[in-house]
Amino acid sequence: MPYVDEPHHDGSPLHVSNATPALGDTVRVSVRIPTSFGPVSAVRTRSNPDHEPRFEDGRLIASDDGWDWWEADVHVENPVHGYRFLITRGDGSSVWLNGTGLHTTETLDVEDFRLVTYEAPPAWVKESILYQIFPDRFGRSAAADERELPEWAIPAAWGDEVDLVQPGRSQQFYGGDLDGVIEHLDHLQRLGVTVLYLTPVFPGASNHRYDASSFAEVDQLLGGDDAYIRLIEAAHERGFKIIGDLTSNHSGDRHEWFLAAHRHPEAPESAFYYFLDDENETYASWLGVSSLPKFDWNSTELRRRFIEGPDSVVAKWLQPPYNLDGWRIDVANMTGRFRDEDLNEQVRRTIRRTMVEVNPDTILLGESTNDAASDVQGDAWHGAMTYANFTRPLWGWLSTPGTPSSFFGLPYGTIPSYTGQEFVRAHVQFTAAFPWRTRLGNMNALDTHDVPRFRTGAADGTVPVAFGLSVTFPGIPVVWAGDEFGLTAIDGEDSRTPLPWHLADEGIAAETIELYSSLIALRRAHVALNDGGFRWLHVGDDVIVFVREHREESVLVVAARAGFDVTLLPRAVAGADVAHRVWGESELAVDAPGIRLHGDGPAFTAWVLPGVVLPGS
């Protein structure tokens, strides 16, 4: 059955009367059913408050442009309140509609649509375009030449190749610093990004600084606290938000807390870590890496120092004189989890509660690189840095078949090859369990500092398609520093190449910077891409078509890895006859059979259409 002929619901304002309900509120939810679906005798919502099913009868409220709009009430009785639709046809048969689509048999609660009563994220989250910076490799100021290097650092010139083998892999030091970031804010402003995310700035014994020796100060190799204040103030003056990176799962083995506790079971800090013997000699660590000892969040004193209250680490950097706009939490999925203990929920909620007390207008993102939905239900994380719902499926669809790759740690050996249907199936499967508002906060990354760069294995001509999807799918588009220069890399360490600023106005770098700037401008210019619904119109092997719908406008998108010629049913979208192409070169024509989309591939094209007029408005 074509997607356009299926009932549709999503969590956007077109279909949900209140996206920020309180417990006890009644929310009206609507489902659109095409008249071609056949006669419908009843529509009901099925909720599961307190794990006991409850049904509410729906009502037909309007019929327009080949669609019947049904509306039903949902009484919100739990902080995460799931619901789905039961649609009864005129012949007595029934189908279920949930986050994964249409089903003829009963479905799982985990796939339900969701309403969330927790405090809503800041309004700017859904409008964000995030730029990730690895401080040692972004920009180097003249002041870096005067700094004395620690014993662990292996100095490298800015143009040297990245060393992929230990010890250089973690200790090769290029000397990028925070004033070096300030010097290139013009570039970021030209690019159009809105949120700067810096990986850790605390001192450590590595170039990545995920092995913090203190959370109380900024690494002097980066310029110290004063440089951090200068950067944040300069970013704010230009309208950027800026967020930090914090390791709630572990510290470094040179951290003052760990040094106080290691081999000292009598120390108060002994309770901060999972020591495995009475002498505090051996200990649990992140994936067995001894330099990254794992925190034990049973410790109330650890919570007090690190995550709870205005004097904690979490709070300190959000307050004057620093004024960060939020945190990305490293290894969020493993935090508080060890053997038979699971304190993850307590930790993440405490972090967010502290942030709200200090400054509620802040963002909290959690790294959870696989199936993240169960942790990202709106109680703390506003979104996930995850690869399962967008990044990996996208690589499978747009990469050259058989390209060797570590592929995000999965032992495939090569990048798997997906059809368009498989790409969409994987995306739907991994997004279904997210509430709509956390889906808007998930990071749509082509790659990050931990993985190979997308362009390395991308099929010819597919970079515009990939980044076009990043800026038009629900979620936060992400630029990992260097992607806009057209860089390639075979793994995460290789991707941490110092940025080639001398090439910014030449060749592939200049072309890619312009490409990224124009697609970011597309995202920022259209409310439908920030706050609109999402509806599939066509999914084929080589081409996908969808529409983002909003009261003010809709944006029709086609993405293809090869040449295509697709005809949509006339009722697929309203207003195609007045469509205005705003990006790309593919063609749209309205004629007797329907709405024809065609073009050479690879291709990414977007058209603006009139907004959706709600029934009765």
Tab-separated table of N, CA and C in Angstrom, residues 200 202-206 208-216 245-262 269-275 283-297 302 305-306 313 329-331 334-336:
chain	number	residue	atom	x	y	z
A	200	PRO	N	35.529	17.856	25.839
A	200	PRO	CA	35.983	18.332	27.154
A	200	PRO	C	37.112	19.356	27.123
A	202	PHE	N	38.445	20.201	30.326
A	202	PHE	CA	39.112	20.025	31.624
A	202	PHE	C	40.479	19.365	31.418
A	203	PRO	N	41.421	19.583	32.325
A	203	PRO	CA	42.744	18.976	32.159
A	203	PRO	C	42.681	17.460	32.235
A	204	GLY	N	43.567	16.832	31.492
A	204	GLY	CA	43.679	15.384	31.497
A	204	GLY	C	45.081	14.996	31.078
A	205	ALA	N	45.242	13.748	30.665
A	205	ALA	CA	46.549	13.279	30.205
A	205	ALA	C	46.433	12.736	28.786
A	206	SER	N	45.593	13.396	27.974
A	206	SER	CA	45.373	12.963	26.600
A	206	SER	C	44.915	14.155	25.783
A	208	HIS	N	42.245	14.117	23.982
A	208	HIS	CA	40.776	14.180	23.968
A	208	HIS	C	40.188	14.689	25.281
A	209	ARG	N	40.930	14.568	26.356
A	209	ARG	CA	40.536	15.104	27.675
A	209	ARG	C	39.291	14.434	28.267
A	210	TYR	N	38.935	13.268	27.804
A	210	TYR	CA	37.857	12.520	28.457
A	210	TYR	C	38.354	11.821	29.722
A	211	ASP	N	39.631	11.971	30.015
A	211	ASP	CA	40.236	11.405	31.233
A	211	ASP	C	40.544	12.527	32.223
A	212	ALA	N	39.549	13.269	32.630
A	212	ALA	CA	39.738	14.487	33.414
A	212	ALA	C	40.520	14.237	34.698
A	213	SER	N	41.464	15.131	34.984
A	213	SER	CA	42.167	15.101	36.277
A	213	SER	C	41.537	16.083	37.260
A	214	SER	N	40.621	16.918	36.767
A	214	SER	CA	39.868	17.837	37.616
A	214	SER	C	38.676	18.342	36.816
A	215	PHE	N	37.572	18.610	37.518
A	215	PHE	CA	36.435	19.277	36.898
A	215	PHE	C	36.310	20.715	37.399
A	216	ALA	N	37.308	21.163	38.145
A	216	ALA	CA	37.221	22.462	38.805
A	216	ALA	C	37.832	23.591	37.986
A	245	ASP	N	31.047	19.449	27.591
A	245	ASP	CA	31.054	17.984	27.524
A	245	ASP	C	31.539	17.461	28.871
A	246	LEU	N	30.739	16.606	29.503
A	246	LEU	CA	31.028	16.150	30.867
A	246	LEU	C	30.952	14.628	30.918
A	247	THR	N	31.904	14.009	31.629
A	247	THR	CA	31.937	12.556	31.752
A	247	THR	C	31.335	12.135	33.091
A	248	SER	N	30.079	11.773	33.080
A	248	SER	CA	29.422	11.332	34.315
A	248	SER	C	29.646	9.850	34.601
A	249	ASN	N	30.218	9.125	33.669
A	249	ASN	CA	30.468	7.703	33.880
A	249	ASN	C	31.812	7.444	34.559
A	250	HIS	N	32.781	8.331	34.326
A	250	HIS	CA	34.131	8.065	34.819
A	250	HIS	C	34.924	9.366	34.916
A	251	SER	N	36.024	9.299	35.604
A	251	SER	CA	37.039	10.361	35.584
A	251	SER	C	38.303	9.759	34.979
A	252	GLY	N	39.368	10.534	34.987
A	252	GLY	CA	40.669	9.979	34.653
A	252	GLY	C	41.340	9.415	35.898
A	253	ASP	N	42.349	8.576	35.715
A	253	ASP	CA	43.030	7.992	36.873
A	253	ASP	C	44.000	8.976	37.529
A	254	ARG	N	44.130	10.181	36.951
A	254	ARG	CA	44.905	11.240	37.594
A	254	ARG	C	43.996	12.241	38.308
A	255	HIS	N	42.704	11.965	38.317
A	255	HIS	CA	41.780	12.889	38.960
A	255	HIS	C	42.057	12.950	40.456
A	256	GLU	N	41.897	14.144	41.005
A	256	GLU	CA	42.193	14.328	42.432
A	256	GLU	C	41.360	13.410	43.320
A	257	TRP	N	40.106	13.151	42.911
A	257	TRP	CA	39.265	12.251	43.710
A	257	TRP	C	39.803	10.827	43.659
A	258	PHE	N	40.205	10.394	42.472
A	258	PHE	CA	40.697	9.018	42.349
A	258	PHE	C	42.030	8.854	43.067
A	259	LEU	N	42.913	9.827	42.957
A	259	LEU	CA	44.206	9.736	43.638
A	259	LEU	C	44.016	9.670	45.151
A	260	ALA	N	43.011	10.378	45.654
A	260	ALA	CA	42.746	10.327	47.094
A	260	ALA	C	42.232	8.966	47.527
A	261	ALA	N	41.551	8.252	46.625
A	261	ALA	CA	40.890	6.995	46.985
A	261	ALA	C	41.706	5.752	46.650
A	262	HIS	N	42.501	5.809	45.586
A	262	HIS	CA	43.222	4.621	45.132
A	262	HIS	C	44.252	4.186	46.180
A	269	GLU	N	36.692	9.738	49.489
A	269	GLU	CA	36.523	9.543	48.041
A	269	GLU	C	36.524	8.076	47.638
A	270	SER	N	36.835	7.201	48.601
A	270	SER	CA	36.815	5.769	48.314
A	270	SER	C	35.448	5.315	47.811
A	271	ALA	N	34.397	5.987	48.274
A	271	ALA	CA	33.036	5.618	47.869
A	271	ALA	C	32.666	6.149	46.497
A	272	PHE	N	33.533	6.931	45.866
A	272	PHE	CA	33.222	7.541	44.568
A	272	PHE	C	33.398	6.566	43.414
A	273	TYR	N	34.116	5.444	43.659
A	273	TYR	CA	34.478	4.535	42.569
A	273	TYR	C	34.137	3.098	42.961
A	274	TYR	N	34.081	2.233	41.968
A	274	TYR	CA	33.833	0.810	42.209
A	274	TYR	C	35.169	0.090	42.408
A	275	PHE	N	35.646	0.081	43.628
A	275	PHE	CA	36.857	-0.689	43.928
A	275	PHE	C	36.480	-2.148	44.154
A	283	TYR	N	39.870	-1.877	40.313
A	283	TYR	CA	38.643	-1.078	40.203
A	283	TYR	C	37.996	-1.285	38.832
A	284	ALA	N	36.714	-1.009	38.800
A	284	ALA	CA	35.982	-1.036	37.532
A	284	ALA	C	36.328	0.214	36.728
A	285	SER	N	36.328	0.073	35.409
A	285	SER	CA	36.646	1.210	34.547
A	285	SER	C	35.830	1.108	33.266
A	286	TRP	N	35.857	2.167	32.493
A	286	TRP	CA	35.107	2.185	31.238
A	286	TRP	C	35.713	1.185	30.257
A	287	LEU	N	34.952	0.145	29.936
A	287	LEU	CA	35.361	-0.892	28.976
A	287	LEU	C	36.736	-1.479	29.301
A	288	GLY	N	37.071	-1.497	30.593
A	288	GLY	CA	38.339	-2.083	31.008
A	288	GLY	C	39.548	-1.204	30.798
A	289	VAL	N	39.356	0.060	30.418
A	289	VAL	CA	40.476	0.987	30.217
A	289	VAL	C	40.862	1.554	31.585
A	290	SER	N	42.020	1.174	32.078
A	290	SER	CA	42.382	1.474	33.471
A	290	SER	C	42.529	2.962	33.744
A	291	SER	N	42.758	3.763	32.730
A	291	SER	CA	42.907	5.208	32.948
A	291	SER	C	41.568	5.910	33.107
A	292	LEU	N	40.454	5.157	33.023
A	292	LEU	CA	39.118	5.755	33.113
A	292	LEU	C	38.290	5.036	34.180
A	293	PRO	N	38.616	5.231	35.469
A	293	PRO	CA	37.889	4.552	36.550
A	293	PRO	C	36.432	5.010	36.618
A	294	LYS	N	35.549	4.042	36.870
A	294	LYS	CA	34.108	4.273	36.801
A	294	LYS	C	33.557	4.793	38.127
A	295	PHE	N	32.681	5.809	38.023
A	295	PHE	CA	32.050	6.374	39.212
A	295	PHE	C	31.001	5.430	39.793
A	296	ASP	N	30.906	5.448	41.123
A	296	ASP	CA	29.855	4.727	41.858
A	296	ASP	C	28.870	5.767	42.392
A	297	TRP	N	27.706	5.842	41.751
A	297	TRP	CA	26.747	6.888	42.086
A	297	TRP	C	25.900	6.565	43.311
A	302	LEU	N	29.650	12.097	46.349
A	302	LEU	CA	29.948	12.271	44.922
A	302	LEU	C	28.836	13.073	44.251
A	305	ARG	N	29.128	16.764	45.233
A	305	ARG	CA	30.230	17.490	44.602
A	305	ARG	C	30.037	17.649	43.093
A	306	PHE	N	29.437	16.637	42.471
A	306	PHE	CA	29.470	16.588	41.005
A	306	PHE	C	28.159	17.060	40.360
A	313	VAL	N	29.705	20.538	40.251
A	313	VAL	CA	30.383	20.733	38.964
A	313	VAL	C	29.370	21.085	37.887
A	329	ILE	N	26.453	14.913	27.784
A	329	ILE	CA	27.011	13.977	28.758
A	329	ILE	C	27.599	12.776	28.024
A	330	ASP	N	28.877	12.551	28.234
A	330	ASP	CA	29.590	11.435	27.601
A	330	ASP	C	29.160	10.104	28.220
A	331	VAL	N	29.053	9.074	27.400
A	331	VAL	CA	28.714	7.719	27.835
A	331	VAL	C	27.489	7.750	28.769
A	334	MET	N	25.890	4.389	29.901
A	334	MET	CA	26.550	3.528	30.885
A	334	MET	C	26.568	4.136	32.285
A	335	THR	N	26.288	5.417	32.371
A	335	THR	CA	26.358	6.110	33.662
A	335	THR	C	25.439	5.471	34.695
A	336	GLY	N	26.009	5.154	35.869
A	336	GLY	CA	25.223	4.600	36.971
A	336	GLY	C	24.863	3.137	36.816
